[in-house]
Amino acid sequence: MILFISHTLMAFLHNGQHTAKTSSELNIHKNTLLYRVNKIKKLLNSSLDEGDELFSYQLSFKILDYMSSQL
């Protein structure tokens, strides 16, 4: 479950929160994406609207990507 959550959030942020682009990239239906995003919002207790918060998530993914490339 954690994997699909992080993968979905990463794609959603990467695509500027555009549902059509993100659902196409993930090869899932738009409603499936919206369901996942709502679950993520509840888990994070976030609306995913705050700039500082979004920056923190994006930076976290960049750090994870960097760290995994160093292994």
mmCIF file of N, CA and C in Angstrom:
data_model
loop_
_atom_site.group_PDB
_atom_site.id
_atom_site.type_symbol
_atom_site.label_atom_id
_atom_site.label_comp_id
_atom_site.label_asym_id
_atom_site.label_seq_id
_atom_site.Cartn_x
_atom_site.Cartn_y
_atom_site.Cartn_z
ATOM 1 N N MET A 1 0.822 -1.196 0.000
ATOM 2 C CA MET A 1 0.000 0.000 0.000
ATOM 3 C C MET A 1 0.869 1.264 0.000
ATOM 4 N N ILE A 2 1.937 1.249 0.788
ATOM 5 C CA ILE A 2 2.820 2.412 0.863
ATOM 6 C C ILE A 2 3.401 2.736 -0.507
ATOM 7 N N LEU A 3 3.734 1.705 -1.273
ATOM 8 C CA LEU A 3 4.334 1.919 -2.586
ATOM 9 C C LEU A 3 3.385 2.661 -3.521
ATOM 10 N N PHE A 4 2.119 2.224 -3.581
ATOM 11 C CA PHE A 4 1.197 2.904 -4.492
ATOM 12 C C PHE A 4 0.902 4.321 -4.010
ATOM 13 N N ILE A 5 0.924 4.540 -2.706
ATOM 14 C CA ILE A 5 0.683 5.884 -2.175
ATOM 15 C C ILE A 5 1.805 6.828 -2.593
ATOM 16 N N SER A 6 3.034 6.421 -2.367
ATOM 17 C CA SER A 6 4.153 7.304 -2.706
ATOM 18 C C SER A 6 4.270 7.492 -4.215
ATOM 19 N N HIS A 7 4.061 6.424 -4.968
ATOM 20 C CA HIS A 7 4.140 6.511 -6.429
ATOM 21 C C HIS A 7 3.053 7.447 -6.971
ATOM 22 N N THR A 8 1.858 7.327 -6.435
ATOM 23 C CA THR A 8 0.752 8.180 -6.866
ATOM 24 C C THR A 8 1.010 9.634 -6.508
ATOM 25 N N LEU A 9 1.442 9.881 -5.277
ATOM 26 C CA LEU A 9 1.706 11.257 -4.854
ATOM 27 C C LEU A 9 2.839 11.868 -5.666
ATOM 28 N N MET A 10 3.882 11.101 -5.915
ATOM 29 C CA MET A 10 5.008 11.598 -6.698
ATOM 30 C C MET A 10 4.550 11.992 -8.107
ATOM 31 N N ALA A 11 3.784 11.144 -8.749
ATOM 32 C CA ALA A 11 3.302 11.437 -10.099
ATOM 33 C C ALA A 11 2.349 12.633 -10.098
ATOM 34 N N PHE A 12 1.485 12.690 -9.106
ATOM 35 C CA PHE A 12 0.515 13.778 -8.994
ATOM 36 C C PHE A 12 1.221 15.123 -8.849
ATOM 37 N N LEU A 13 2.240 15.177 -8.019
ATOM 38 C CA LEU A 13 2.993 16.418 -7.834
ATOM 39 C C LEU A 13 3.832 16.741 -9.068
ATOM 40 N N HIS A 14 4.438 15.710 -9.654
ATOM 41 C CA HIS A 14 5.266 15.899 -10.851
ATOM 42 C C HIS A 14 4.448 16.486 -12.007
ATOM 43 N N ASN A 15 3.191 16.111 -12.081
ATOM 44 C CA ASN A 15 2.319 16.580 -13.157
ATOM 45 C C ASN A 15 1.523 17.825 -12.765
ATOM 46 N N GLY A 16 1.985 18.521 -11.751
ATOM 47 C CA GLY A 16 1.341 19.773 -11.362
ATOM 48 C C GLY A 16 -0.082 19.605 -10.876
ATOM 49 N N GLN A 17 -0.390 18.440 -10.310
ATOM 50 C CA GLN A 17 -1.705 18.097 -9.780
ATOM 51 C C GLN A 17 -2.778 18.025 -10.865
ATOM 52 N N HIS A 18 -2.367 17.802 -12.102
ATOM 53 C CA HIS A 18 -3.317 17.620 -13.203
ATOM 54 C C HIS A 18 -3.760 16.165 -13.231
ATOM 55 N N THR A 19 -5.047 15.952 -13.028
ATOM 56 C CA THR A 19 -5.551 14.580 -12.924
ATOM 57 C C THR A 19 -5.467 13.823 -14.246
ATOM 58 N N ALA A 20 -5.746 14.491 -15.355
ATOM 59 C CA ALA A 20 -5.713 13.797 -16.648
ATOM 60 C C ALA A 20 -4.303 13.315 -16.975
ATOM 61 N N LYS A 21 -3.319 14.202 -16.795
ATOM 62 C CA LYS A 21 -1.925 13.821 -17.070
ATOM 63 C C LYS A 21 -1.475 12.698 -16.146
ATOM 64 N N THR A 22 -1.801 12.830 -14.866
ATOM 65 C CA THR A 22 -1.346 11.852 -13.879
ATOM 66 C C THR A 22 -1.991 10.498 -14.104
ATOM 67 N N SER A 23 -3.291 10.472 -14.342
ATOM 68 C CA SER A 23 -3.962 9.189 -14.555
ATOM 69 C C SER A 23 -3.449 8.521 -15.822
ATOM 70 N N SER A 24 -3.138 9.306 -16.838
ATOM 71 C CA SER A 24 -2.569 8.753 -18.065
ATOM 72 C C SER A 24 -1.182 8.170 -17.806
ATOM 73 N N GLU A 25 -0.351 8.907 -17.064
ATOM 74 C CA GLU A 25 0.997 8.436 -16.752
ATOM 75 C C GLU A 25 0.971 7.151 -15.927
ATOM 76 N N LEU A 26 0.030 7.072 -14.998
ATOM 77 C CA LEU A 26 -0.055 5.897 -14.128
ATOM 78 C C LEU A 26 -0.859 4.758 -14.754
ATOM 79 N N ASN A 27 -1.467 5.034 -15.895
ATOM 80 C CA ASN A 27 -2.281 4.029 -16.581
ATOM 81 C C ASN A 27 -3.464 3.570 -15.732
ATOM 82 N N ILE A 28 -4.116 4.540 -15.090
ATOM 83 C CA ILE A 28 -5.288 4.243 -14.271
ATOM 84 C C ILE A 28 -6.411 5.193 -14.662
ATOM 85 N N HIS A 29 -7.633 4.835 -14.300
ATOM 86 C CA HIS A 29 -8.791 5.682 -14.578
ATOM 87 C C HIS A 29 -8.727 6.928 -13.699
ATOM 88 N N LYS A 30 -9.263 8.018 -14.206
ATOM 89 C CA LYS A 30 -9.257 9.284 -13.471
ATOM 90 C C LYS A 30 -9.926 9.140 -12.099
ATOM 91 N N ASN A 31 -11.018 8.379 -12.031
ATOM 92 C CA ASN A 31 -11.701 8.189 -10.748
ATOM 93 C C ASN A 31 -10.834 7.416 -9.760
ATOM 94 N N THR A 32 -10.037 6.478 -10.257
ATOM 95 C CA THR A 32 -9.111 5.737 -9.395
ATOM 96 C C THR A 32 -8.076 6.687 -8.821
ATOM 97 N N LEU A 33 -7.571 7.575 -9.665
ATOM 98 C CA LEU A 33 -6.603 8.567 -9.197
ATOM 99 C C LEU A 33 -7.230 9.465 -8.133
ATOM 100 N N LEU A 34 -8.428 9.950 -8.380
ATOM 101 C CA LEU A 34 -9.091 10.826 -7.414
ATOM 102 C C LEU A 34 -9.321 10.106 -6.089
ATOM 103 N N TYR A 35 -9.672 8.829 -6.147
ATOM 104 C CA TYR A 35 -9.845 8.031 -4.932
ATOM 105 C C TYR A 35 -8.528 7.960 -4.165
ATOM 106 N N ARG A 36 -7.448 7.670 -4.884
ATOM 107 C CA ARG A 36 -6.130 7.578 -4.240
ATOM 108 C C ARG A 36 -5.703 8.917 -3.647
ATOM 109 N N VAL A 37 -5.902 9.988 -4.387
ATOM 110 C CA VAL A 37 -5.504 11.315 -3.910
ATOM 111 C C VAL A 37 -6.291 11.680 -2.651
ATOM 112 N N ASN A 38 -7.566 11.371 -2.625
ATOM 113 C CA ASN A 38 -8.363 11.644 -1.422
ATOM 114 C C ASN A 38 -7.873 10.827 -0.240
ATOM 115 N N LYS A 39 -7.489 9.572 -0.479
ATOM 116 C CA LYS A 39 -6.922 8.733 0.586
ATOM 117 C C LYS A 39 -5.618 9.341 1.099
ATOM 118 N N ILE A 40 -4.778 9.793 0.175
ATOM 119 C CA ILE A 40 -3.497 10.404 0.541
ATOM 120 C C ILE A 40 -3.734 11.665 1.371
ATOM 121 N N LYS A 41 -4.689 12.485 0.953
ATOM 122 C CA LYS A 41 -5.002 13.707 1.693
ATOM 123 C C LYS A 41 -5.415 13.387 3.126
ATOM 124 N N LYS A 42 -6.215 12.343 3.285
ATOM 125 C CA LYS A 42 -6.644 11.945 4.631
ATOM 126 C C LYS A 42 -5.472 11.424 5.450
ATOM 127 N N LEU A 43 -4.633 10.598 4.830
ATOM 128 C CA LEU A 43 -3.482 10.043 5.545
ATOM 129 C C LEU A 43 -2.506 11.127 5.986
ATOM 130 N N LEU A 44 -2.302 12.116 5.128
ATOM 131 C CA LEU A 44 -1.363 13.197 5.425
ATOM 132 C C LEU A 44 -2.011 14.348 6.195
ATOM 133 N N ASN A 45 -3.338 14.274 6.338
ATOM 134 C CA ASN A 45 -4.089 15.365 6.957
ATOM 135 C C ASN A 45 -3.744 16.683 6.258
ATOM 136 N N SER A 46 -3.865 16.648 4.938
ATOM 137 C CA SER A 46 -3.452 17.772 4.107
ATOM 138 C C SER A 46 -4.430 17.967 2.958
ATOM 139 N N SER A 47 -4.564 19.197 2.524
ATOM 140 C CA SER A 47 -5.385 19.485 1.350
ATOM 141 C C SER A 47 -4.548 19.467 0.075
ATOM 142 N N LEU A 48 -3.232 19.360 0.238
ATOM 143 C CA LEU A 48 -2.273 19.417 -0.872
ATOM 144 C C LEU A 48 -2.398 20.719 -1.662
ATOM 145 N N ASP A 49 -2.733 21.790 -0.948
ATOM 146 C CA ASP A 49 -2.873 23.105 -1.579
ATOM 147 C C ASP A 49 -1.810 24.105 -1.141
ATOM 148 N N GLU A 50 -1.176 23.845 -0.023
ATOM 149 C CA GLU A 50 -0.207 24.786 0.530
ATOM 150 C C GLU A 50 1.142 24.660 -0.175
ATOM 151 N N GLY A 51 1.672 25.773 -0.636
ATOM 152 C CA GLY A 51 2.933 25.781 -1.375
ATOM 153 C C GLY A 51 4.104 25.204 -0.601
ATOM 154 N N ASP A 52 4.244 25.609 0.661
ATOM 155 C CA ASP A 52 5.358 25.116 1.482
ATOM 156 C C ASP A 52 5.267 23.610 1.697
ATOM 157 N N GLU A 53 4.058 23.150 1.912
ATOM 158 C CA GLU A 53 3.832 21.722 2.133
ATOM 159 C C GLU A 53 4.154 20.920 0.869
ATOM 160 N N LEU A 54 3.692 21.411 -0.267
ATOM 161 C CA LEU A 54 3.969 20.733 -1.535
ATOM 162 C C LEU A 54 5.464 20.706 -1.812
ATOM 163 N N PHE A 55 6.131 21.814 -1.514
ATOM 164 C CA PHE A 55 7.577 21.863 -1.692
ATOM 165 C C PHE A 55 8.262 20.806 -0.829
ATOM 166 N N SER A 56 7.812 20.648 0.401
ATOM 167 C CA SER A 56 8.394 19.647 1.307
ATOM 168 C C SER A 56 8.242 18.240 0.747
ATOM 169 N N TYR A 57 7.071 17.936 0.218
ATOM 170 C CA TYR A 57 6.855 16.605 -0.365
ATOM 171 C C TYR A 57 7.740 16.396 -1.591
ATOM 172 N N GLN A 58 7.801 17.410 -2.447
ATOM 173 C CA GLN A 58 8.625 17.290 -3.650
ATOM 174 C C GLN A 58 10.100 17.149 -3.299
ATOM 175 N N LEU A 59 10.555 17.910 -2.326
ATOM 176 C CA LEU A 59 11.938 17.818 -1.882
ATOM 177 C C LEU A 59 12.224 16.443 -1.289
ATOM 178 N N SER A 60 11.291 15.918 -0.533
ATOM 179 C CA SER A 60 11.454 14.578 0.044
ATOM 180 C C SER A 60 11.631 13.530 -1.046
ATOM 181 N N PHE A 61 10.837 13.630 -2.106
ATOM 182 C CA PHE A 61 10.964 12.674 -3.206
ATOM 183 C C PHE A 61 12.302 12.829 -3.922
ATOM 184 N N LYS A 62 12.760 14.063 -4.076
ATOM 185 C CA LYS A 62 14.071 14.294 -4.703
ATOM 186 C C LYS A 62 15.187 13.685 -3.857
ATOM 187 N N ILE A 63 15.104 13.843 -2.549
ATOM 188 C CA ILE A 63 16.112 13.278 -1.648
ATOM 189 C C ILE A 63 16.091 11.758 -1.714
ATOM 190 N N LEU A 64 14.899 11.165 -1.699
ATOM 191 C CA LEU A 64 14.793 9.704 -1.813
ATOM 192 C C LEU A 64 15.381 9.209 -3.126
ATOM 193 N N ASP A 65 15.085 9.925 -4.202
ATOM 194 C CA ASP A 65 15.615 9.559 -5.514
ATOM 195 C C ASP A 65 17.137 9.636 -5.518
ATOM 196 N N TYR A 66 17.676 10.698 -4.949
ATOM 197 C CA TYR A 66 19.127 10.866 -4.870
ATOM 198 C C TYR A 66 19.759 9.760 -4.035
ATOM 199 N N MET A 67 19.175 9.486 -2.886
ATOM 200 C CA MET A 67 19.732 8.465 -1.996
ATOM 201 C C MET A 67 19.690 7.077 -2.632
ATOM 202 N N SER A 68 18.622 6.775 -3.346
ATOM 203 C CA SER A 68 18.530 5.458 -3.979
ATOM 204 C C SER A 68 19.516 5.326 -5.137
ATOM 205 N N SER A 69 19.867 6.445 -5.775
ATOM 206 C CA SER A 69 20.841 6.385 -6.867
ATOM 207 C C SER A 69 22.262 6.226 -6.340
ATOM 208 N N GLN A 70 22.475 6.521 -5.074
ATOM 209 C CA GLN A 70 23.804 6.420 -4.473
ATOM 210 C C GLN A 70 24.114 5.023 -3.944
ATOM 211 N N LEU A 71 23.114 4.161 -3.914
ATOM 212 C CA LEU A 71 23.325 2.806 -3.379
ATOM 213 C C LEU A 71 24.004 1.900 -4.347
#
